[in-house]
Tab-separated table of C-alpha atoms in Angstrom:
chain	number	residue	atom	x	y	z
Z	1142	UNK	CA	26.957	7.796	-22.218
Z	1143	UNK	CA	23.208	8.078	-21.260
Z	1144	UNK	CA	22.453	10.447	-17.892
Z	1145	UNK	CA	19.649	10.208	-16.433
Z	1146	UNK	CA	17.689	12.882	-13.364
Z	1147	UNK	CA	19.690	16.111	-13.679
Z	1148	UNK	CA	22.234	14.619	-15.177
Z	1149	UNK	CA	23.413	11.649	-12.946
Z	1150	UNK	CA	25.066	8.449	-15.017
Z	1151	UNK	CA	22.448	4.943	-15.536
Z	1152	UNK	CA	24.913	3.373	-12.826
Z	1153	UNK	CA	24.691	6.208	-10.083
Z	1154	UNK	CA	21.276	6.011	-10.561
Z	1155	UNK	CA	20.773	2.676	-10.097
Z	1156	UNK	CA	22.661	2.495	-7.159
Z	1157	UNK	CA	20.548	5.531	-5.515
Z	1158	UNK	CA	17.646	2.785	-6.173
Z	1159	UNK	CA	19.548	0.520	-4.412
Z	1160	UNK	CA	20.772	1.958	-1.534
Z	1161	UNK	CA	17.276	3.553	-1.206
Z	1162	UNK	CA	15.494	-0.110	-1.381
Z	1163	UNK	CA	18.079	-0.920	1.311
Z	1164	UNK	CA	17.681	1.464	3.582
Z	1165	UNK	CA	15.829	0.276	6.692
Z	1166	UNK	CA	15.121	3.387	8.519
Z	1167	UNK	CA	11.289	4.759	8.509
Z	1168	UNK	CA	12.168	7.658	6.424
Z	1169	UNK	CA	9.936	9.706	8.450
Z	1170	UNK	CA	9.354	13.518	8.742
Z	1171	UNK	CA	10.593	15.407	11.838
Z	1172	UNK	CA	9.330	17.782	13.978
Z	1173	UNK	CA	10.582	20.569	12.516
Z	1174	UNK	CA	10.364	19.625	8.883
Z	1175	UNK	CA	6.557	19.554	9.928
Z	1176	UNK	CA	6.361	22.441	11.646
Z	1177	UNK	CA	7.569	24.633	8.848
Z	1178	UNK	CA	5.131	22.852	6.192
Z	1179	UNK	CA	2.116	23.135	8.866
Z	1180	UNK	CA	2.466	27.061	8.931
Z	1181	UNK	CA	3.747	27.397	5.254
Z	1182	UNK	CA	0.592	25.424	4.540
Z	1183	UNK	CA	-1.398	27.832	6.626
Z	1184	UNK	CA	-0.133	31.071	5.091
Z	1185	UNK	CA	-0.922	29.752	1.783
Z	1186	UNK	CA	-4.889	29.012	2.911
Z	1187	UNK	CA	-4.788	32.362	4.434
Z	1188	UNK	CA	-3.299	34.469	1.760
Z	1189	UNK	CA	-5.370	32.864	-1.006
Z	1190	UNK	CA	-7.174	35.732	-3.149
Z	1191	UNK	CA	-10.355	34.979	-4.098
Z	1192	UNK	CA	-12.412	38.025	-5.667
Z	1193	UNK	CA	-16.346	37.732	-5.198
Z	1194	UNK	CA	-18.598	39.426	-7.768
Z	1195	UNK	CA	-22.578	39.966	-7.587
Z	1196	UNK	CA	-25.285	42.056	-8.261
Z	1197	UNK	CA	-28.014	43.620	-5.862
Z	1198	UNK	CA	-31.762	44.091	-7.315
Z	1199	UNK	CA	-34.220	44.890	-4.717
Z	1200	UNK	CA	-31.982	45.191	-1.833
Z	1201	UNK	CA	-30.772	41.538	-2.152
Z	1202	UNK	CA	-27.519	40.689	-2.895
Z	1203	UNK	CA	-26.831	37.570	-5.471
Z	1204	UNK	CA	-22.833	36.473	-5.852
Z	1205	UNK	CA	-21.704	35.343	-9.241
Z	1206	UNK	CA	-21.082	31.734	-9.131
Z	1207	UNK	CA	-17.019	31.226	-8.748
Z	1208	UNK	CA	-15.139	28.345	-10.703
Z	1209	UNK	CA	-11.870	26.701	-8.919
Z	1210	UNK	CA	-12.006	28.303	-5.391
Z	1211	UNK	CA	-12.954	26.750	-2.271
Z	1212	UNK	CA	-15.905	28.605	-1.130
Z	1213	UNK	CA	-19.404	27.626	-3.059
Z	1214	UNK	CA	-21.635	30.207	-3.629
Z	1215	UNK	CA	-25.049	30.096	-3.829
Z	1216	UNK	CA	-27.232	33.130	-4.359
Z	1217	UNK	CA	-26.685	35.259	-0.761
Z	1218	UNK	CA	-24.650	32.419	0.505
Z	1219	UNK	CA	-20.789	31.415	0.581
Z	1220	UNK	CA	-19.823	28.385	2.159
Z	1221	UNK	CA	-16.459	28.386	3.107
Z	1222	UNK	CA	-15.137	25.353	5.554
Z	1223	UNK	CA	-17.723	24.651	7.448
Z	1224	UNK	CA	-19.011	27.731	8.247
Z	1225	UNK	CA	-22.293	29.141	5.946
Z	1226	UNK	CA	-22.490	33.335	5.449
Z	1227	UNK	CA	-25.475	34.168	4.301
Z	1228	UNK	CA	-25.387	37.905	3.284
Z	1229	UNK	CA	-28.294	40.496	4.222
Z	1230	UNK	CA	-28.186	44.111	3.061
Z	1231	UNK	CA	-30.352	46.523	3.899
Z	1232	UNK	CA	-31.333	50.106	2.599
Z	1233	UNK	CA	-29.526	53.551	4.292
Z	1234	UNK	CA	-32.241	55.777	5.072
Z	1235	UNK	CA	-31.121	59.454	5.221
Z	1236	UNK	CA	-32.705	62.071	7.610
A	1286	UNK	CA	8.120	-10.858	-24.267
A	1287	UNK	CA	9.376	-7.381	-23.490
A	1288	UNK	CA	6.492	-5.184	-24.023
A	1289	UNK	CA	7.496	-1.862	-26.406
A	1290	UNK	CA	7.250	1.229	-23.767
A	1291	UNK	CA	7.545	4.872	-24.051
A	1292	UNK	CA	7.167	7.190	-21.627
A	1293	UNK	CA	6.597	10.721	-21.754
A	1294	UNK	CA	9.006	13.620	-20.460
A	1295	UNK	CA	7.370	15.030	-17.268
A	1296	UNK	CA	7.014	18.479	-16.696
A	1297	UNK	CA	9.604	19.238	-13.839
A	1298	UNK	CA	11.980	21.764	-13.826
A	1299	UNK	CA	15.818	21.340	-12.270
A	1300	UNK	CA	14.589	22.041	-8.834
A	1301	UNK	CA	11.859	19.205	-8.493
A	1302	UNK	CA	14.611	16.950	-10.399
A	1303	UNK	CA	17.183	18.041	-7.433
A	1304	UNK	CA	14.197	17.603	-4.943
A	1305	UNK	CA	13.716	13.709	-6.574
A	1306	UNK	CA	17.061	12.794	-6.511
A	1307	UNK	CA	17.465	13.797	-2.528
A	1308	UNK	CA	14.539	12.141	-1.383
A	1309	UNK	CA	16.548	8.790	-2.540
A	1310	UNK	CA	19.257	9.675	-0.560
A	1311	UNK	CA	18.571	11.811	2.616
A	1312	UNK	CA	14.789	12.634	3.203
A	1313	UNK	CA	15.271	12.608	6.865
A	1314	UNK	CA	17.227	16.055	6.304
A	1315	UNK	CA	14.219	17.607	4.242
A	1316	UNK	CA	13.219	20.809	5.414
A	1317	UNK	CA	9.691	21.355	5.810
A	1318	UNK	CA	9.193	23.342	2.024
A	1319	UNK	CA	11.582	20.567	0.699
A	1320	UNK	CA	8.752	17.590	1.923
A	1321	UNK	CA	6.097	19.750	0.144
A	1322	UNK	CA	7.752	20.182	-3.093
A	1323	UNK	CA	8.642	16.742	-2.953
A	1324	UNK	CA	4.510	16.058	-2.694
A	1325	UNK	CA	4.241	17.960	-5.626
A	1326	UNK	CA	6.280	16.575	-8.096
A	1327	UNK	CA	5.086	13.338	-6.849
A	1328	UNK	CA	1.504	14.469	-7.557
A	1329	UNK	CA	2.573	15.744	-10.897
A	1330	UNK	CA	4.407	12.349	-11.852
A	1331	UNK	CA	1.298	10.547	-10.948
A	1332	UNK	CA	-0.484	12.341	-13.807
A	1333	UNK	CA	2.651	11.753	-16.406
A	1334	UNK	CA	1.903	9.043	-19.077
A	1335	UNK	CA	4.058	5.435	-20.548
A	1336	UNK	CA	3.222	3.576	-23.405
A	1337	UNK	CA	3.260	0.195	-22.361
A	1338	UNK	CA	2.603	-2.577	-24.999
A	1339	UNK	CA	-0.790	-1.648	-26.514
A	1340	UNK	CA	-2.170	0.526	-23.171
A	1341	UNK	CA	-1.757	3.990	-22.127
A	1342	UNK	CA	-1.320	4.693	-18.432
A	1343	UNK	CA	-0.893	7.267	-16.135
A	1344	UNK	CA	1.788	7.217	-13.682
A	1345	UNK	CA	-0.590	6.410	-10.813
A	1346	UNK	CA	-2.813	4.053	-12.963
A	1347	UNK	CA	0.128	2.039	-13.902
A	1348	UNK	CA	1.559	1.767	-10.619
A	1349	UNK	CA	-1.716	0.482	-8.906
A	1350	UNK	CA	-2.105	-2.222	-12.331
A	1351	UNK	CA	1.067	-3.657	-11.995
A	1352	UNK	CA	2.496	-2.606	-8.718
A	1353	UNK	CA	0.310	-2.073	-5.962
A	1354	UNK	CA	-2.562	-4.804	-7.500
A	1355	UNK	CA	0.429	-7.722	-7.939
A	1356	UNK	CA	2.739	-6.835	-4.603
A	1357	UNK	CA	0.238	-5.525	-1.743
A	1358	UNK	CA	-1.662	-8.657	-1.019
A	1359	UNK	CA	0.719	-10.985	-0.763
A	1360	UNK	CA	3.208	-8.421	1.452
A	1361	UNK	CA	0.137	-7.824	3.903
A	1362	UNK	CA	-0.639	-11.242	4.534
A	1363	UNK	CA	3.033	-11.833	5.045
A	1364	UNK	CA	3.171	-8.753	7.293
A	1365	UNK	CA	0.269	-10.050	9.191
A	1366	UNK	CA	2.516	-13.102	10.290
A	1367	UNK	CA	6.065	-11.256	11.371
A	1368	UNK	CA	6.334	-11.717	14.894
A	1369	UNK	CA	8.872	-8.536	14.853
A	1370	UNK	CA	6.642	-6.310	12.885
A	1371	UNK	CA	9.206	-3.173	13.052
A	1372	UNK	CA	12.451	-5.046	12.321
A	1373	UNK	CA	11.039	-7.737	9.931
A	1374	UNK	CA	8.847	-5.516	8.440
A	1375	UNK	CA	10.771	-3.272	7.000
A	1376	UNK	CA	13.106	-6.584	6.041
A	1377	UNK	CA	10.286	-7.458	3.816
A	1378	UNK	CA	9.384	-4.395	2.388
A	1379	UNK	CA	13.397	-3.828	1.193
A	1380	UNK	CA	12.493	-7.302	-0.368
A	1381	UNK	CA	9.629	-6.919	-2.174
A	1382	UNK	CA	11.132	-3.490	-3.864
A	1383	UNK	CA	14.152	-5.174	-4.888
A	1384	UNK	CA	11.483	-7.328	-6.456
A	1385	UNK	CA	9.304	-4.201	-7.973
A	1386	UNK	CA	12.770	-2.947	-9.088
A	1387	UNK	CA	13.501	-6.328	-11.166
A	1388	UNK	CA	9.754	-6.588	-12.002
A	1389	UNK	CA	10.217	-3.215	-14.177
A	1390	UNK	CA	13.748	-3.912	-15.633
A	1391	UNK	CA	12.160	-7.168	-16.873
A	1392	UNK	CA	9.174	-5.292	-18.342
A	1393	UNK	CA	11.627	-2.951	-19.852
A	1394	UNK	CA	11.135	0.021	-17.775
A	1395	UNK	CA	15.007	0.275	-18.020
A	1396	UNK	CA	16.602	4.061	-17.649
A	1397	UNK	CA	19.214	5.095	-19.778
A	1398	UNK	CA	17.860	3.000	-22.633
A	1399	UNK	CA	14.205	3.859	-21.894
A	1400	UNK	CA	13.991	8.114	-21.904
A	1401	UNK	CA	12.637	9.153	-18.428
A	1402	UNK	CA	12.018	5.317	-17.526
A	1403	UNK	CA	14.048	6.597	-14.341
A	1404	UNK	CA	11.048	8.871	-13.028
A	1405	UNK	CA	8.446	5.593	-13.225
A	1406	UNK	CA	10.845	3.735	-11.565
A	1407	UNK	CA	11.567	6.755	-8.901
A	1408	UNK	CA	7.500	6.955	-8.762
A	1409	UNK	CA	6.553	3.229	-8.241
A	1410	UNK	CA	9.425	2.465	-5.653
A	1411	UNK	CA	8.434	6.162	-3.545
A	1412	UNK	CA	4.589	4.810	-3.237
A	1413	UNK	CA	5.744	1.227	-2.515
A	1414	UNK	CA	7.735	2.688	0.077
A	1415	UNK	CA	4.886	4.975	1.492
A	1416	UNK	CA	2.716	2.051	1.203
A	1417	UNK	CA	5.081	-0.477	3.142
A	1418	UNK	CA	6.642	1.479	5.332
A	1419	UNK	CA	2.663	3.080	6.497
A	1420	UNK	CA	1.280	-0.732	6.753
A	1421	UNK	CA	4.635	-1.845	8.641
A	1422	UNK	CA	4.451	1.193	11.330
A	1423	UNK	CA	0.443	0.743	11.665
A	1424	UNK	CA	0.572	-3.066	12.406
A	1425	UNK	CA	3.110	-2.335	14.809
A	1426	UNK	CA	1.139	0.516	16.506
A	1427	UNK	CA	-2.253	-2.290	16.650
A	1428	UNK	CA	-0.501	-4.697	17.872
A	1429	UNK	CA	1.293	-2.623	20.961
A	1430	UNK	CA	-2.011	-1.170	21.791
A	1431	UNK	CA	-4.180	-5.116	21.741
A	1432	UNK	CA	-0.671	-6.746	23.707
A	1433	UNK	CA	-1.336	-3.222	26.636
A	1434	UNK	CA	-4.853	-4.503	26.632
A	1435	UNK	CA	-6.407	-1.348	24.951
A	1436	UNK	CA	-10.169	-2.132	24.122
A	1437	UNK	CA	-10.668	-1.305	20.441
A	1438	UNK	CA	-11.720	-2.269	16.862
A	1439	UNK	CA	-8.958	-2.054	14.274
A	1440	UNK	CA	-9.629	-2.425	10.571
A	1441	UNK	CA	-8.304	-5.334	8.847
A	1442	UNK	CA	-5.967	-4.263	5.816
A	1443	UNK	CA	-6.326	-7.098	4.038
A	1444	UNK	CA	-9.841	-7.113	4.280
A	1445	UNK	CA	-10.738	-3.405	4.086
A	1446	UNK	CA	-7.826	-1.724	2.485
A	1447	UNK	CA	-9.245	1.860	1.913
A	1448	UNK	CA	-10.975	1.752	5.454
A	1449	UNK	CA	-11.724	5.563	6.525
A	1450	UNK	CA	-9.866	4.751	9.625
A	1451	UNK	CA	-7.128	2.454	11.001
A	1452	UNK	CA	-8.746	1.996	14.162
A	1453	UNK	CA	-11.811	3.188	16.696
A	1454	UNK	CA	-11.328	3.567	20.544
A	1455	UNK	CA	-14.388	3.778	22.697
A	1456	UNK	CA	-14.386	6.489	24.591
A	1457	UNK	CA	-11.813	8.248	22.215
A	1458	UNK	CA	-12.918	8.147	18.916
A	1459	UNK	CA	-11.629	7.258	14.984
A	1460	UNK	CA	-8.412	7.279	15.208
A	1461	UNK	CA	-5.895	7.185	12.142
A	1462	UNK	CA	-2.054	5.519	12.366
A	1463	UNK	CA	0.117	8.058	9.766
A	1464	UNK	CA	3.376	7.982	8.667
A	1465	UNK	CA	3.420	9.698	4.984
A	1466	UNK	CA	3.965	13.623	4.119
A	1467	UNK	CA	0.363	13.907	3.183
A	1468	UNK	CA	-0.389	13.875	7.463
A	1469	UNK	CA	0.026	17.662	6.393
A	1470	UNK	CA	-3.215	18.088	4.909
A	1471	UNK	CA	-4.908	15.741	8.328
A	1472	UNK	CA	-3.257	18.642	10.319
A	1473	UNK	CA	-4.069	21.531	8.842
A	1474	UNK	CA	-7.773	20.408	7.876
A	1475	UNK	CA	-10.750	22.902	9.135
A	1476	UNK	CA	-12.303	19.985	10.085
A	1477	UNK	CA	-10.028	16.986	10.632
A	1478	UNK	CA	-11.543	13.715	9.713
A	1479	UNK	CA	-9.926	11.496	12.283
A	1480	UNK	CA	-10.045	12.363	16.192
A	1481	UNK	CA	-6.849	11.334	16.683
A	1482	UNK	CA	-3.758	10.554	14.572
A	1483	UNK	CA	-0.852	8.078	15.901
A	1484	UNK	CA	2.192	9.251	13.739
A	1485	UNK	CA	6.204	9.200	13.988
A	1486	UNK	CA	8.326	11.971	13.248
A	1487	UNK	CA	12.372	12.711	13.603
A	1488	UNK	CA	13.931	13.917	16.288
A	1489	UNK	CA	17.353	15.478	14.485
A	1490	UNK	CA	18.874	16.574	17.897
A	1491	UNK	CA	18.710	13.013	18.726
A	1492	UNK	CA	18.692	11.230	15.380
A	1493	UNK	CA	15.675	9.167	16.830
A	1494	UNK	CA	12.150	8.791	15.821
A	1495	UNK	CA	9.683	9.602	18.512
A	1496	UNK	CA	6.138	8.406	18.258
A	1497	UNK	CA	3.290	10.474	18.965
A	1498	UNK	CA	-0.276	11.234	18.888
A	1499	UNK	CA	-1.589	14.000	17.842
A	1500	UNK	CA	-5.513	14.438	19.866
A	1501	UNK	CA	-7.973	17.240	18.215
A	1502	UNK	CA	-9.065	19.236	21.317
A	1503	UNK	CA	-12.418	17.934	21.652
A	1504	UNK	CA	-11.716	14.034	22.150
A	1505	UNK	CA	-8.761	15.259	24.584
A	1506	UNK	CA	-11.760	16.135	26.478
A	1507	UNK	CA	-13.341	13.220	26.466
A	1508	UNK	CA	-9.637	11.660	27.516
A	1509	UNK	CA	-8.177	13.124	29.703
A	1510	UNK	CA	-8.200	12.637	33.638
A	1511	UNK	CA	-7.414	15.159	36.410
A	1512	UNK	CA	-4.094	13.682	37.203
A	1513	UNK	CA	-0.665	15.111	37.127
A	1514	UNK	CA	0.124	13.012	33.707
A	1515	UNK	CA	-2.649	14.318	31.823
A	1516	UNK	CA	-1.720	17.994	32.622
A	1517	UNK	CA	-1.124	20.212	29.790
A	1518	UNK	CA	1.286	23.136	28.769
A	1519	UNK	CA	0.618	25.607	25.739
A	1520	UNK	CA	3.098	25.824	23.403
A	1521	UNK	CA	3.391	27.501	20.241
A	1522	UNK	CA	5.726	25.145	17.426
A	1523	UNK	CA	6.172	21.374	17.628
A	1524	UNK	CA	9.502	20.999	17.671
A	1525	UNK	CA	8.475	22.276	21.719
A	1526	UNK	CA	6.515	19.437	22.329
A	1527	UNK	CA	8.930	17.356	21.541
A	1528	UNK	CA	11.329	19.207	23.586
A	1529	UNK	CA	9.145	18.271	26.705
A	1530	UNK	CA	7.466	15.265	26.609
A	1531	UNK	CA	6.352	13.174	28.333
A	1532	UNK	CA	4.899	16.772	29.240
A	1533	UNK	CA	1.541	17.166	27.071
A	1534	UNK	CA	1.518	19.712	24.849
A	1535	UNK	CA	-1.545	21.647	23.710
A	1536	UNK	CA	-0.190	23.408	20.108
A	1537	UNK	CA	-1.537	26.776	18.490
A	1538	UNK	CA	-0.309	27.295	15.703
A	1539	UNK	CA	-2.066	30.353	14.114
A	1540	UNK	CA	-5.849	29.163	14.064
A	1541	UNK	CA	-4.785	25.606	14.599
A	1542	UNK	CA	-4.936	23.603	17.874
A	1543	UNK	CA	-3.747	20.208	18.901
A	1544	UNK	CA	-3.213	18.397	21.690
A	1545	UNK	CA	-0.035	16.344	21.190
A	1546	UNK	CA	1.222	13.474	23.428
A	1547	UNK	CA	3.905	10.901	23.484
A	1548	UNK	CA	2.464	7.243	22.036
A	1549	UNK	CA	3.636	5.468	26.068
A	1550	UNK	CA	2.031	8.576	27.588
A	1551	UNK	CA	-1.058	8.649	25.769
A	1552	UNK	CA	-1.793	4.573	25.611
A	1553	UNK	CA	-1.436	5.230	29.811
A	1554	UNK	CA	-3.572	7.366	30.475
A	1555	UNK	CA	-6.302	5.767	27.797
A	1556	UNK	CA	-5.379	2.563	29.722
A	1557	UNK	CA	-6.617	4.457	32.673
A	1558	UNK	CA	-9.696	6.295	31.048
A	1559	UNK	CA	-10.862	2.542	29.635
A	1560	UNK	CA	-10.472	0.750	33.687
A	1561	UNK	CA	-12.046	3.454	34.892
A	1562	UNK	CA	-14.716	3.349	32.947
A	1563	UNK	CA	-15.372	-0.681	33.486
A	1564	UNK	CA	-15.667	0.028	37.478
């Protein structure tokens, strides 16, 4: 006999489809449901890794470009959100 | 003729199958990491492949062929002329499935005989239902705010069906009417694209959905009035503003912070903004 899902017969399954087509309600999220995926959904943005490379040459700092993260970099510049960094160094002078 | 269709194993392991297989039975009870995994292997069944007759097709390419490009038409213009939008609404959408449902059983998508012909027809009847059930709850959300006399311009979806917003409010801003788990990414946006989002979310201590609108902080300064309704507490988790409406709530969450108001609460004191305004 043919299963289908993880393992479910071709007749539970199709009644799953139909109770699901029947149901009327709005099948929406709830508060809480929503509140965990908001900060779980936060914690991954703000735990996210992202390792910045460069060089300097004449006291100016260029970042290798980065593939597949969501800051773009441009020479001494990262734009990340909607906020621009552009990156000045400058020389120690020691006494 | 029954075209010849194969369709290719997807990639999920027993946990996204178990996820799958709830959301067709109890969504309502999904815990917050259970609605994002459920996005997931949604989004990763939208990139699996059939073999049907001659074509290829993704998931999400078949589904807006023969699905969304035969069904959604027709079901808004009917939509458009329900007098009881919520009740008959959501009537019509159970209808037109059951028609999707016999649509691919014709067209042999059939599971048991066709391997993983279950997961197309899981896919296509999931974004029928976001589709429907989003269109029903928006229509019904327009008209409530044209019958309280709100001044606005809503979109037409039967004109303009990818419209960057459902609706603009003078004085308010763009304005989006959500219903579907990808709200998520509205909320959590740096820079949110809408100014204010009418949604509906459960209420499991009352098994009731509540209707609310979620205001970014800036256009609740443009809205609100120095009366006793507009007043606002803090509050850190939304489950608390639930707790208290019609109390406003302003929510910070980490970094995050919006203003979040029950749907009668908010269309009063916009009522109020707009007459104001006019004298």
């Amino acid at each position: 006999m043919s299963k289908v899902l993880d393992g479910i017969k071709v007749e539970e399954f199709d009644q799953l489809i139909a109770q699901f087509i029947e149901r009327e309600d709005p099948n929406a999220i709830s508060f809480e449901a929503l509140d965990e995926a908001v900060r779980q959904q936060l914690d991954e943005v703000t735990t996210a890794h992202v390792e910045l490379t460069g060089t300097i040459r004449d006291g100016q700092i260029t970042f290798d470009p980065l593939a597949d993260a969501p800051i773009i970099v441009q020479g001494n510049e990262l734009v990340i959100g909607g906020l621009r960094l552009v990156v000045n160094l400058r020389q120690v002078t020691t006494a | 003729m029954t075209k010849t269709v194969t369709i290719h194993k997807p990639d999920l392991v027993v946990q996204e199958i178990k996820i799958l297989r709830r959301y067709l039975t109890e969504s309502h009870l999904f815990s917050g990491r259970e609605w994002r995994e459920l996005r997931q292997v949604i989004d990763k069944l939208a990139s699996c492949e059939v073999q049907f007759g001659a074509q290829r097709y993704r998931f999400a390419q078949f589904y807006r062929a023969f699905i969304n490009g035969t069904y959604a038409y027709p079901f808004l213009a009917e939509l458009a002329e329900l007098s009881d939008v919520e009740q008959e609404g959501l009537k019509l959408q159970a209808r037109v499935a059951r028609q999707i449902w016999e649509w691919l059983h014709l067209n042999g998508i059939q599971p048991g005989p066709i391997h993983h012909a279950e997961y197309l027809v899981t896919f296509c009847l999931y974004q029928w239902g976001a589709f429907a059930r989003g269109h029903v709850f928006e229509t019904a959300i327009l008209r409530d705010l044209q019958r309280a006399g709100v001044e606005m311009t809503p979109h037409d979806p039967t004109v303009e069906r990818f419209a960057p917003y459902d609706l603009y409010v003078p004085g308010l801003g763009y304005g989006d009417v959500k219903t579907s788990g990808y709200f998520l990414d509205d909320l959590t946006a740096d820079a949110p694209t809408a100014d204010f989002y009418v949604t509906r979310l459960y209420v499991p201590k009352s098994r009731r959905y509540q209707r609310a609108v979620f205001v970014t902080p800036r256009a609740w300064d443009r809205l609100r009035s120095k009366d006793e309704e507009s007043q606002e507490i803090v509050v850190t988790s939304l489950p608390a503003t639930a707790d208290r409406f019609p109390q406003v709530s302003r929510v910070r969450i980490e970094h995050l912070t919006w203003v979040v108001v029950e749907y009668e609460t908010w269309k009063r004191i916009l009522l109020q903004k707009q007459q104001e305004g006019k004298q």
